[in-house]
Coordinates of C-alpha atoms in Angstrom, one line a residue:
Chain A
X1 CA -16.4 25.1 29.8
X2 CA -14.6 23.1 32.2
X3 CA -10.9 21.9 31.6
X4 CA -12.0 17.8 31.2
X5 CA -14.8 19.9 28.9
X6 CA -11.8 21.2 26.7
X7 CA -9.7 18.1 27.0
X8 CA -12.7 15.9 25.6
X9 CA -13.0 18.2 22.6
X10 CA -9.5 18.1 21.7
X11 CA -9.8 14.0 22.3
X12 CA -12.7 13.6 20.1
X13 CA -11.2 16.5 17.6
X14 CA -8.3 14.1 17.6
X15 CA -10.5 11.2 16.8
X16 CA -12.7 12.0 14.1
X17 CA -9.5 13.7 12.5
X18 CA -7.8 10.9 11.9
X19 CA -10.6 8.6 11.1
X20 CA -11.4 11.2 8.8
X21 CA -8.0 10.6 7.1
X22 CA -8.3 6.9 6.8
X23 CA -11.6 7.4 5.0
X24 CA -10.6 9.8 2.4
X25 CA -6.8 7.6 1.9
X26 CA -9.4 4.5 1.4
X27 CA -11.9 6.3 -0.5
X28 CA -9.4 8.1 -2.6
X29 CA -7.8 4.9 -3.7
X30 CA -11.3 3.4 -4.7
X31 CA -12.2 6.3 -6.8
X32 CA -9.1 6.3 -8.4
X33 CA -10.0 5.9 -12.1
X34 CA -7.9 6.8 -14.6
X35 CA -11.1 10.1 -15.9
X36 CA -10.7 11.5 -12.3
X37 CA -6.8 11.0 -12.0
X38 CA -6.1 12.7 -15.1
X39 CA -8.6 15.5 -13.9
X40 CA -6.5 16.2 -10.9
X41 CA -3.1 15.8 -12.7
X42 CA -4.1 18.2 -14.5
X43 CA -4.7 20.8 -11.7
X44 CA -1.7 19.8 -9.8
X45 CA 0.8 19.6 -13.1
X46 CA 0.0 23.3 -13.9
X47 CA 1.9 25.6 -10.6
X48 CA -0.7 28.0 -11.4
X49 CA -3.7 25.8 -10.8
X50 CA -1.6 23.8 -8.6
X51 CA -0.9 27.6 -6.2
X52 CA -4.5 28.3 -6.6
X53 CA -5.9 24.8 -5.4
X54 CA -3.2 24.7 -2.3
X55 CA -4.0 28.8 -1.5
X56 CA -7.6 28.2 -1.9
X57 CA -7.3 25.1 0.5
X58 CA -5.1 26.9 2.9
X59 CA -8.0 29.5 2.8
X60 CA -11.4 27.8 3.6
X61 CA -9.9 24.9 5.6
X62 CA -7.6 27.7 8.0
X63 CA -4.7 24.9 8.0
X64 CA -1.9 24.5 5.9
X65 CA -1.4 21.2 7.9
X66 CA -5.3 19.6 6.8
X67 CA -4.0 20.3 3.1
X68 CA -0.7 18.3 4.1
X69 CA -2.7 15.0 4.8
X70 CA -5.4 15.6 2.8
X71 CA -2.3 15.7 0.1
X72 CA -1.5 12.1 1.8
X73 CA -4.6 10.7 1.1
X74 CA -4.4 11.6 -2.5
X75 CA -0.4 10.8 -3.1
X76 CA -1.3 7.5 -1.3
X77 CA -4.4 6.7 -3.1
X78 CA -2.6 7.5 -6.6
X79 CA -4.0 10.1 -7.5
X80 CA 0.0 13.2 -7.7
X81 CA 2.9 12.4 -7.5
X82 CA 4.4 13.9 -4.4
X83 CA 6.4 16.5 -7.1
X84 CA 3.2 17.9 -7.6
X85 CA 1.9 18.3 -4.5
X86 CA 4.9 20.4 -3.3
X87 CA 3.2 24.0 -4.8
X88 CA -0.3 23.3 -2.9
X89 CA 1.8 22.7 0.3
X90 CA 3.6 26.4 0.2
X91 CA 0.5 28.1 -1.4
X92 CA -1.5 26.6 1.2
X93 CA 0.2 28.3 4.0
X94 CA 0.0 31.6 2.2
X95 CA -3.8 30.9 2.0
X96 CA -4.4 30.3 5.9
X97 CA -3.5 34.1 6.3
X98 CA -6.7 35.6 4.8
X99 CA -8.3 34.1 7.6
X100 CA -5.7 36.8 9.9
X101 CA -6.8 39.6 8.3
X102 CA -10.2 38.5 8.7
X103 CA -9.9 37.8 11.9
X104 CA -13.1 35.8 12.5
X105 CA -14.6 34.0 10.0
X106 CA -16.6 31.1 11.2
X107 CA -16.6 28.7 9.2
X108 CA -18.6 25.7 11.3
X109 CA -21.5 26.7 9.7
X110 CA -20.4 25.5 6.3
X111 CA -18.3 22.3 8.3
X112 CA -21.7 21.0 9.8
X113 CA -23.6 21.2 6.6
X114 CA -20.8 19.5 4.5
X115 CA -20.7 16.8 7.7
X116 CA -24.3 16.3 7.5
X117 CA -25.3 16.0 3.5
X118 CA -21.9 13.9 3.0
X119 CA -23.1 11.1 6.0
X120 CA -26.7 10.8 5.1
X121 CA -25.1 10.6 1.0
X122 CA -22.7 7.9 2.3
X123 CA -24.5 6.0 4.7
X124 CA -27.8 5.9 2.5
X125 CA -25.3 4.5 -0.7
X126 CA -26.1 0.9 -1.7
X127 CA -22.9 0.5 -3.9
X128 CA -23.5 2.7 -7.0
X129 CA -20.7 4.0 -8.3
X130 CA -20.6 7.2 -6.3
X131 CA -20.0 5.9 -3.4
X132 CA -16.4 6.3 -3.7
X133 CA -17.5 9.7 -3.8
X134 CA -19.6 10.0 -1.4
X135 CA -17.2 8.5 0.8
X136 CA -14.0 10.9 0.0
X137 CA -16.2 14.0 0.8
X138 CA -17.5 12.5 4.4
X139 CA -14.1 11.9 4.8
X140 CA -12.8 15.6 4.0
X141 CA -15.8 16.7 5.9
X142 CA -14.8 14.8 9.3
X143 CA -11.3 15.5 9.1
X144 CA -12.7 19.7 8.8
X145 CA -14.9 19.1 11.9
X146 CA -12.1 17.4 14.2
X147 CA -10.3 19.8 13.4
X148 CA -12.6 22.4 13.9
X149 CA -13.0 20.5 17.3
X150 CA -9.8 20.4 18.3
X151 CA -9.7 23.6 17.5
X152 CA -12.7 24.1 19.7
X153 CA -11.1 22.9 22.8
X154 CA -7.8 24.8 21.9
X155 CA -9.3 27.9 22.3
X156 CA -10.8 27.5 25.4
X157 CA -7.5 26.5 26.4
X158 CA -5.7 29.2 24.8
X159 CA -7.3 31.8 27.2
X160 CA -7.1 29.8 30.3
X161 CA -5.3 32.4 33.2
X162 CA -1.6 29.5 33.4
X163 CA -1.2 30.7 29.4
X164 CA -2.2 34.6 29.9
X165 CA 0.2 33.9 32.7
X166 CA 3.1 32.1 30.5
X167 CA 3.5 35.9 28.1
X168 CA 4.1 37.6 30.9
X169 CA 7.4 35.5 31.5
X170 CA 7.7 36.1 27.4
X171 CA 8.7 39.9 28.3
X172 CA 11.6 39.6 29.7
X173 CA 13.0 37.1 27.6
X174 CA 13.6 36.5 23.4
X175 CA 14.3 32.9 24.1
X176 CA 11.5 32.8 26.3
X177 CA 9.6 34.0 23.4
X178 CA 10.4 31.8 21.0
X179 CA 9.7 29.0 23.3
X180 CA 6.5 29.9 23.7
X181 CA 5.7 30.2 19.9
X182 CA 6.7 26.8 19.5
X183 CA 4.7 24.9 22.8
X184 CA 1.4 27.4 21.5
X185 CA 1.3 26.0 18.3
X186 CA 2.2 22.4 19.4
X187 CA -0.4 22.1 21.5
X188 CA -3.1 24.0 19.7
X189 CA -2.7 22.7 15.8
X190 CA -3.8 26.2 14.2
X191 CA -1.6 29.1 14.0
X192 CA -3.6 30.5 13.2
X193 CA -5.6 30.8 16.7
X194 CA -2.7 31.7 17.8
X195 CA -1.8 34.6 15.9
X196 CA -5.1 35.8 16.9
X197 CA -4.2 34.9 21.1
X198 CA -0.7 36.7 20.4
X199 CA -3.0 39.7 18.8
X200 CA -5.2 39.7 21.7
X201 CA -2.4 39.8 24.3
X202 CA 0.1 42.0 22.1
X203 CA -3.2 44.7 22.3
X204 CA -3.2 44.0 26.2
X205 CA 0.1 46.0 26.1
X206 CA 1.5 42.6 28.0
X207 CA 4.1 41.9 25.2
X208 CA 6.1 44.0 22.7
X209 CA 6.3 43.6 18.7
X210 CA 10.0 41.9 19.7
X211 CA 8.2 39.1 21.4
X212 CA 5.1 39.2 18.6
X213 CA 7.7 38.7 15.6
X214 CA 9.6 36.3 17.7
X215 CA 6.4 34.3 18.9
X216 CA 4.7 34.1 15.2
X217 CA 7.6 33.5 13.4
X218 CA 9.2 30.6 15.6
X219 CA 5.4 29.0 15.6
X220 CA 6.4 27.4 12.6
X221 CA 8.9 25.4 14.8
X222 CA 5.8 24.1 16.8
X223 CA 4.0 23.6 14.0
X224 CA 7.0 20.8 11.9
X225 CA 6.8 18.8 15.4
X226 CA 3.1 18.8 15.9
X227 CA 3.6 17.2 12.2
X228 CA 5.9 15.3 13.1
X229 CA 4.1 13.2 15.6
X230 CA 0.8 13.3 14.2
X231 CA 2.2 11.6 10.8
X232 CA 4.0 9.1 12.9
X233 CA 1.7 6.4 11.4
X234 CA 2.5 7.8 7.7
X235 CA 5.3 5.7 5.8
X236 CA 7.0 5.9 2.2
X237 CA 6.2 8.3 -0.5
X238 CA 3.4 9.9 1.6
X239 CA 5.3 10.1 3.9
X240 CA 7.5 12.7 1.9
X241 CA 4.3 14.9 1.4
X242 CA 4.9 15.6 5.1
X243 CA 8.8 15.6 5.6
X244 CA 8.7 18.8 2.7
X245 CA 6.2 20.4 5.4
X246 CA 8.2 19.9 8.2
X247 CA 10.8 21.6 6.0
X248 CA 8.8 24.3 4.8
X249 CA 7.9 25.5 8.7
X250 CA 11.4 24.5 9.8
X251 CA 13.0 26.9 6.5
X252 CA 10.6 29.3 7.3
X253 CA 11.0 30.1 10.6
X254 CA 14.8 29.3 10.5
X255 CA 15.1 32.0 8.0
X256 CA 12.6 34.7 8.9
X257 CA 14.4 34.4 13.2
X258 CA 17.9 35.0 11.6
X259 CA 16.8 38.0 9.9
X260 CA 15.1 39.0 13.5
X261 CA 18.5 38.8 15.4
X262 CA 20.4 40.6 12.9
X263 CA 17.8 43.4 12.8
X264 CA 17.5 43.2 17.1
X265 CA 21.4 43.4 17.1
X266 CA 22.9 45.5 14.1
X267 CA 19.9 47.2 13.8
X268 CA 19.5 47.3 10.3
X269 CA 16.1 48.1 8.7
X270 CA 14.5 44.0 8.3
X271 CA 11.1 42.5 9.4
X272 CA 10.2 44.5 12.2
X273 CA 10.8 47.0 10.0
X274 CA 9.2 46.9 7.3
X275 CA 6.0 44.5 9.3
X276 CA 6.0 48.2 12.0
X277 CA 5.6 50.3 8.5
X278 CA 3.0 47.7 6.8
X279 CA 0.6 47.6 10.1
X280 CA -0.8 50.9 11.8
X281 CA -1.9 48.8 14.8
X282 CA 0.2 45.7 16.9
X283 CA -2.8 44.2 15.8
X284 CA -2.4 44.8 12.2
X285 CA 1.4 44.4 12.7
X286 CA 0.4 40.8 13.9
X287 CA -0.9 40.1 11.0
X288 CA 1.8 41.1 8.6
X289 CA 4.1 39.4 10.9
X290 CA 1.9 36.1 10.4
X291 CA 1.8 36.7 6.7
X292 CA 5.6 37.0 6.2
X293 CA 6.6 33.3 8.0
X294 CA 3.2 32.0 5.6
X295 CA 5.2 33.3 2.4
X296 CA 8.5 32.9 3.1
X297 CA 8.6 29.9 1.3
X298 CA 7.1 30.6 -1.5
X299 CA 10.0 32.9 -2.7
X300 CA 12.7 30.5 -1.5
X301 CA 11.3 26.7 -1.8
X302 CA 10.0 26.7 -5.5
X303 CA 14.1 27.5 -6.5
X304 CA 15.2 24.1 -5.4
X305 CA 12.3 22.0 -5.8
X306 CA 14.5 19.5 -8.1
X307 CA 17.2 18.7 -5.1
X308 CA 14.5 18.8 -2.4
X309 CA 12.5 16.1 -4.3
X310 CA 15.4 13.8 -5.2
X311 CA 15.9 14.5 -1.1
X312 CA 12.5 13.3 -0.4
X313 CA 12.7 10.2 -2.4
X314 CA 16.1 9.3 -0.8
X315 CA 14.9 10.1 3.0
X316 CA 11.5 8.4 2.3
X317 CA 11.2 5.8 0.2
X318 CA 8.6 3.6 -1.0
X319 CA 7.3 0.9 1.2
X320 CA 7.1 -2.5 -0.2
X321 CA 3.4 -2.3 -0.1
X322 CA 4.1 0.7 -2.6
X323 CA 6.5 -0.7 -4.2
X324 CA 4.5 -3.6 -5.0
X325 CA 1.3 -1.4 -5.3
X326 CA 3.0 0.2 -8.7
X327 CA 2.0 0.1 -12.2
X328 CA 5.4 -1.7 -14.0
X329 CA 4.2 -1.7 -17.3
X330 CA 0.1 0.6 -18.0
X331 CA 0.2 3.7 -18.4
X332 CA -1.7 6.3 -19.6
X333 CA 0.8 7.0 -22.7
X334 CA 0.7 3.5 -23.9
X335 CA -2.9 3.9 -24.3
X336 CA -1.8 5.2 -27.9
X337 CA -1.6 2.3 -29.1
X338 CA -4.1 -0.5 -28.2
X339 CA -1.9 -3.8 -29.2
X340 CA 0.6 -2.6 -27.4
X341 CA -2.4 -1.5 -24.6
X342 CA -3.2 -5.3 -24.6
X343 CA 0.6 -6.9 -23.9
X344 CA 1.2 -4.4 -20.8
X345 CA -1.6 -5.6 -19.5
X346 CA -1.0 -8.5 -20.0
X347 CA 2.2 -8.1 -18.2
X348 CA 0.3 -6.5 -15.6
X349 CA -1.1 -9.2 -14.2
X350 CA 1.7 -11.5 -14.9
X351 CA 3.6 -9.4 -12.3
X352 CA -0.1 -10.3 -10.2
X353 CA -0.1 -13.9 -11.0
X354 CA 4.2 -14.2 -9.9
X355 CA 3.5 -12.9 -6.4
X356 CA 0.8 -16.5 -5.6
X357 CA 3.7 -18.7 -4.7
X358 CA 4.5 -16.0 -2.4
X359 CA 1.6 -16.1 -0.5
X360 CA 2.3 -19.8 -0.1
X361 CA 5.8 -18.8 1.2
X362 CA 3.9 -17.3 4.6
X363 CA 2.8 -20.8 5.4
X364 CA 5.2 -22.7 4.2
X365 CA 8.7 -23.9 6.7
X366 CA 10.9 -24.5 3.0
X367 CA 11.1 -21.0 2.0
X368 CA 12.6 -21.3 -1.4
X369 CA 13.8 -17.4 -0.7
X370 CA 14.1 -15.0 1.4
X371 CA 12.4 -12.1 0.0
X372 CA 9.7 -13.3 0.5
X373 CA 6.7 -10.6 1.2
X374 CA 3.9 -10.2 4.0
X375 CA 0.8 -12.0 2.6
X376 CA -1.7 -8.8 3.8
X377 CA 0.9 -6.8 2.0
X378 CA 0.9 -8.8 -1.3
X379 CA -3.0 -9.0 -1.2
X380 CA -3.3 -5.0 -0.7
X381 CA -0.8 -5.0 -3.4
X382 CA -2.3 -7.3 -5.7
X383 CA -6.1 -5.9 -4.9
X384 CA -4.6 -2.4 -5.8
X385 CA -2.6 -2.9 -8.8
X386 CA -6.0 -5.7 -9.9
X387 CA -7.9 -2.1 -9.3
X388 CA -5.3 -0.2 -11.9
X389 CA -5.6 -2.7 -14.3
X390 CA -9.3 -2.5 -14.3
X391 CA -9.6 0.8 -15.1
X392 CA -7.1 0.9 -17.7
X393 CA -9.1 -2.4 -19.3
X394 CA -12.3 0.1 -18.7
X395 CA -10.0 3.3 -21.2
X396 CA -9.4 0.4 -23.4
X397 CA -12.7 -0.7 -24.3
X398 CA -13.5 3.1 -25.4
X399 CA -10.6 2.9 -28.1
X400 CA -11.6 1.9 -31.3
X401 CA -10.6 -1.5 -30.7
X402 CA -10.1 -4.2 -34.5
X403 CA -11.7 -7.9 -34.1
X404 CA -8.4 -9.8 -33.1
X405 CA -8.2 -7.1 -30.0
X406 CA -11.5 -7.0 -29.0
X407 CA -10.8 -11.3 -28.5
X408 CA -7.5 -10.8 -26.6
X409 CA -9.5 -7.8 -24.8
X410 CA -12.6 -10.4 -23.6
X411 CA -9.3 -12.8 -22.5
X412 CA -7.8 -10.5 -20.7
X413 CA -10.8 -9.6 -18.9
X414 CA -11.9 -13.5 -18.2
X415 CA -8.1 -13.5 -16.7
X416 CA -8.8 -10.6 -14.8
X417 CA -11.7 -12.1 -13.5
X418 CA -10.0 -15.9 -12.1
X419 CA -6.8 -13.2 -11.0
X420 CA -9.1 -11.8 -8.3
X421 CA -11.2 -15.0 -7.6
X422 CA -7.5 -16.7 -7.2
X423 CA -6.2 -13.7 -5.4
X424 CA -9.1 -13.8 -2.5
X425 CA -9.1 -17.6 -2.1
X426 CA -5.1 -17.8 -1.7
X427 CA -5.3 -14.9 0.7
X428 CA -8.2 -16.5 2.5
X429 CA -6.0 -20.0 2.7
X430 CA -2.4 -18.3 4.0
X431 CA -4.4 -16.1 6.5
X432 CA -6.8 -18.9 7.6
X433 CA -3.5 -21.1 8.2
X434 CA -1.5 -18.1 9.9
X435 CA -4.5 -17.3 12.3
X436 CA -4.7 -20.9 13.4
X437 CA -3.3 -23.4 16.2
X438 CA -3.6 -25.9 14.4
X439 CA -3.0 -29.3 16.0
X440 CA 0.3 -31.6 14.6
X441 CA -1.9 -34.0 12.8
X442 CA -3.3 -31.1 11.1
X443 CA -0.2 -29.3 10.8
X444 CA 1.4 -32.2 8.5
X445 CA -1.3 -32.2 5.6
X446 CA -1.3 -28.6 5.4
X447 CA 2.4 -28.4 5.3
X448 CA 2.3 -31.0 2.2
X449 CA -0.9 -28.5 0.7
X450 CA 1.8 -25.9 0.6
X451 CA 4.2 -27.6 -0.8
X452 CA 1.6 -28.5 -3.6
X453 CA 0.4 -25.7 -3.7
X454 CA 3.0 -23.4 -4.4
X455 CA 4.9 -26.1 -7.0
X456 CA 1.3 -25.9 -9.0
X457 CA 1.7 -21.8 -8.6
X458 CA 5.4 -22.0 -10.1
X459 CA 4.1 -24.8 -12.8
X460 CA 1.3 -22.5 -13.6
X461 CA 3.6 -19.5 -13.8
X462 CA 6.1 -20.7 -15.9
X463 CA 3.2 -21.6 -18.2
X464 CA 1.8 -18.5 -18.8
X465 CA 5.5 -16.8 -19.5
X466 CA 6.2 -20.0 -21.6
X467 CA 3.2 -20.8 -23.0
X468 CA 4.6 -24.4 -24.0
X469 CA 2.3 -27.4 -24.9
X470 CA 4.0 -29.1 -22.6
X471 CA 4.3 -26.8 -19.2
X472 CA 0.5 -26.6 -20.2
X473 CA -0.6 -30.5 -20.2
X474 CA 1.8 -30.8 -17.1
X475 CA -0.2 -27.8 -15.4
X476 CA -3.8 -29.3 -16.8
X477 CA -2.7 -32.7 -15.2
X478 CA -1.8 -31.0 -11.6
X479 CA -4.5 -29.4 -11.4
X480 CA -6.9 -32.1 -12.0
X481 CA -10.3 -32.6 -10.2
X482 CA -9.6 -33.2 -6.2
X483 CA -13.2 -33.6 -5.4
X484 CA -13.1 -37.3 -4.7
X485 CA -9.1 -36.6 -3.1
X486 CA -10.3 -33.5 -1.0
X487 CA -13.2 -36.2 0.5
X488 CA -10.8 -38.8 1.4
X489 CA -8.8 -36.4 3.2
X490 CA -11.7 -34.9 5.2
X491 CA -13.0 -38.5 6.1
X492 CA -9.3 -40.0 7.2
X493 CA -8.6 -36.6 9.0
X494 CA -12.3 -36.3 11.1
X495 CA -12.3 -39.9 11.9
X496 CA -11.6 -40.9 15.6
X497 CA -8.2 -42.0 14.7
X498 CA -6.5 -38.5 14.4
X499 CA -8.0 -36.8 18.4
X500 CA -9.1 -33.4 16.2
X501 CA -10.4 -30.7 18.3
X502 CA -13.5 -28.8 17.6
X503 CA -11.1 -25.1 15.5
X504 CA -9.2 -27.9 13.8
X505 CA -12.0 -30.0 12.3
X506 CA -13.5 -26.4 11.3
X507 CA -9.8 -25.4 9.6
X508 CA -9.7 -28.6 8.2
X509 CA -12.7 -28.3 6.4
X510 CA -12.4 -24.9 5.5
X511 CA -8.8 -24.8 4.4
X512 CA -9.9 -28.1 2.0
X513 CA -12.3 -26.5 0.5
X514 CA -9.9 -23.7 -0.2
X515 CA -7.7 -25.6 -1.7
X516 CA -10.1 -27.4 -3.9
X517 CA -11.1 -24.1 -5.1
X518 CA -7.4 -22.9 -6.1
X519 CA -6.8 -25.9 -8.0
X520 CA -10.0 -25.8 -9.6
X521 CA -9.1 -22.1 -10.5
X522 CA -5.7 -23.2 -11.4
X523 CA -6.9 -25.5 -13.9
X524 CA -9.8 -22.3 -15.3
X525 CA -6.3 -20.4 -15.9
X526 CA -4.4 -23.3 -17.9
X527 CA -7.0 -23.9 -20.2
X528 CA -7.2 -20.8 -20.9
X529 CA -3.3 -20.7 -21.9
X530 CA -4.0 -23.7 -23.5
X531 CA -7.2 -21.2 -25.8
X532 CA -4.3 -18.5 -25.9
X533 CA -2.6 -21.0 -27.5
X534 CA -5.0 -22.4 -29.6
X535 CA -5.5 -19.3 -31.4
X536 CA -1.5 -18.9 -31.6
Chain B
X1 CA 21.8 -38.5 -5.1
X2 CA 23.4 -42.3 -6.1
X3 CA 23.1 -43.9 -9.4
X4 CA 22.2 -47.8 -8.2
X5 CA 21.7 -49.7 -11.5
X6 CA 22.3 -48.2 -15.0
X7 CA 21.5 -50.5 -18.0
X8 CA 18.8 -51.5 -21.1
X9 CA 16.6 -52.6 -18.7
X10 CA 16.2 -50.1 -15.9
X11 CA 17.7 -46.4 -14.8
X12 CA 17.7 -46.2 -10.4
X13 CA 18.6 -43.6 -8.9
X14 CA 18.3 -43.2 -5.0
X15 CA 17.8 -40.0 -3.4
X16 CA 18.5 -39.2 0.4
X17 CA 17.5 -36.3 3.1
X18 CA 15.6 -33.6 2.4
X19 CA 14.6 -32.1 -0.9
X20 CA 14.0 -28.5 -0.5
X21 CA 15.4 -25.9 -2.4
X22 CA 18.9 -25.9 -1.3
X23 CA 19.7 -30.0 -2.4
X24 CA 17.4 -30.0 -5.5
X25 CA 20.0 -26.6 -6.9
X26 CA 22.7 -29.2 -6.3
X27 CA 22.1 -32.3 -8.1
X28 CA 19.7 -31.2 -10.9
X29 CA 21.8 -30.4 -12.9
X30 CA 23.9 -33.5 -12.3
X31 CA 20.5 -35.6 -12.4
X32 CA 19.3 -34.5 -16.0
X33 CA 22.8 -34.8 -17.3
X34 CA 22.3 -38.9 -16.6
X35 CA 18.5 -38.0 -18.2
X36 CA 20.3 -37.5 -21.2
X37 CA 20.6 -39.9 -24.0
X38 CA 19.0 -42.5 -21.4
X39 CA 17.8 -45.7 -23.4
X40 CA 15.8 -48.0 -20.8
X41 CA 12.6 -46.9 -18.4
X42 CA 13.4 -44.6 -15.1
X43 CA 13.1 -45.2 -11.1
X44 CA 14.0 -42.4 -8.4
X45 CA 13.9 -44.8 -5.3
X46 CA 13.0 -42.4 -1.9
X47 CA 13.4 -44.7 0.8
X48 CA 15.9 -42.4 2.5
X49 CA 14.3 -39.3 1.3
X50 CA 12.5 -37.6 4.5
X51 CA 10.7 -34.6 3.1
X52 CA 10.0 -32.8 -0.1
X53 CA 9.3 -29.2 -0.6
X54 CA 7.8 -28.1 -3.7
X55 CA 11.1 -27.4 -5.6
X56 CA 11.4 -30.8 -5.3
X57 CA 8.6 -31.8 -7.1
X58 CA 9.0 -29.6 -9.6
X59 CA 12.5 -31.3 -10.0
X60 CA 10.9 -34.9 -10.2
X61 CA 7.7 -33.3 -12.4
X62 CA 11.2 -31.3 -15.3
X63 CA 12.4 -35.2 -14.9
X64 CA 9.2 -36.9 -16.1
X65 CA 8.9 -34.7 -18.6
X66 CA 12.4 -35.1 -19.5
X67 CA 12.2 -39.5 -19.6
X68 CA 8.4 -39.1 -21.6
X69 CA 10.7 -37.1 -23.9
X70 CA 13.2 -39.7 -25.0
X71 CA 9.8 -42.2 -25.2
X72 CA 10.3 -44.1 -21.4
X73 CA 8.5 -44.3 -18.2
X74 CA 9.5 -42.0 -14.6
X75 CA 8.7 -43.9 -11.9
X76 CA 9.1 -43.5 -7.4
X77 CA 9.4 -46.0 -5.6
X78 CA 9.4 -46.7 -2.0
X79 CA 8.2 -43.2 -0.6
X80 CA 7.4 -42.7 2.9
X81 CA 3.5 -41.3 4.0
X82 CA 4.5 -37.6 3.7
X83 CA 6.2 -37.5 0.8
X84 CA 3.3 -39.8 -1.1
X85 CA 0.7 -36.7 0.3
X86 CA 2.2 -34.7 -0.7
X87 CA 2.6 -36.4 -4.9
X88 CA -0.9 -37.5 -4.3
X89 CA -2.2 -33.4 -3.3
X90 CA -0.1 -32.6 -6.5
X91 CA -1.9 -34.9 -8.8
X92 CA 1.6 -37.0 -9.5
X93 CA 0.1 -40.0 -7.4
X94 CA 0.3 -42.0 -11.5
X95 CA 4.3 -41.4 -10.9
X96 CA 4.2 -43.9 -7.6
X97 CA 5.1 -47.5 -7.9

């Protein structure tokens, strides 16, 4: 492999790796049905199953970093909490040591088959129920394939002449040995590969057991650095998973390096004594040093999960999007009582409805408050919440519904459909206005429309909350048919007097159409409130 | 906000400047105190109003509700084109004189 080929392979690996994470995260959000969530939650809430899952994942993927990024996807999709992910992380590190002992298991064939089949199923699926599942598997396989490619490039990279020369320096200095361990792990992205490399180098007599131990232990600093860089685009709650992995790596490396220095300085038999006793050859001793590094956190960190979890929550609080995406009322527990569950659905729907006026704030010159959110953040969180409510409603239908509850259920389903349509239409309206460069003539019309829409949403929300007859009447009045008015506005603005350019004309037609649709949807919403009122 | 007339035949109130969130929050309480216990129709004079925001429209809506509750009508006079457009877009054209 030429140097250029090595670098290209590593770049391709990084690209596939990131694409895999993105596909996995997105599909996990879609896959996050209540039933699936319950299974995952059951696995991770049981510490033994979580440990097993982590261990198996580390063993199969040959990388604890991989497991961390898979967990990031699961946390982002709301499938598991950060607390439940902690044991999985530390046990996945232990899982990676199995392969060091077996040294040369090649899982490339398995990954290739997985990429192929999951890609075929994903590519040929025409929007079936399993699409998200195929996408998730394809994401995982792409992530593993990317990592494998990265490693494929890393292995010849590690065998290059200058890398071997670097080891010569480590022979005479402990500090150099530590720096080499950090640098190699940062560059090569696979602790297993480096451990194997150190085994080979030590076996050739280039370095001794002291250097082996220091290099192996300091690798975790490089791992922490590498994960920190790779996770730069991750924020909020899912970042907590990454930070925990960094804490795990740094604490293991610090603890074992301190122990090693005590042993070297005061000649107290500790880690070096243990690995030289357990391993007959330098290769076996390297494997045991690697096992010590990867299993040390298992004995220390579980004792302080509570304080760590609190610190993580403080250090990387939820992002605005995560905050807005979180359900406030509906939960698994509330499914126990159908009537309560239906009330909670209505409250959750009202939360989404309240945000519609915040969308409009993005294009208004006169904002009522500074606490407005970016429209794309509102859209993402609303879509997430709508999906959550959909899943919850699916769970409710499986319960025994009384005739009254069945009627309420149908009403809530209708509201759900309206919420989806309103959300999509308002988002299109705001994003179109936001992204268009408007002439003064059109700007005026858009501003007036924005103020009008804002008052419509505020009035609709008040009427939804109060169900006051007069509020509903006002809402029905202000959401009356806008067809003739919009037609008049279009004709006037398209006349020569306004001198709109072609771009403005397109925006005018599209935006007035959306405005008309939003008002029509709000009118339907108003009618749904009066239906509820009538039944009461 | 200025009361131009308040007797048994008409209550006429003039507004000026911008009717945005800031101004609405300062005049709202005073306005509704004035509208409480009226004995005649109400007219809002918008001659000097240059801009009306959503909370301004909402204030007018609530005022119309209050006036209607007492059995009278509310009308708006002398609104400029911009303000008139916002009222038209909000299906409140019938409030305009």
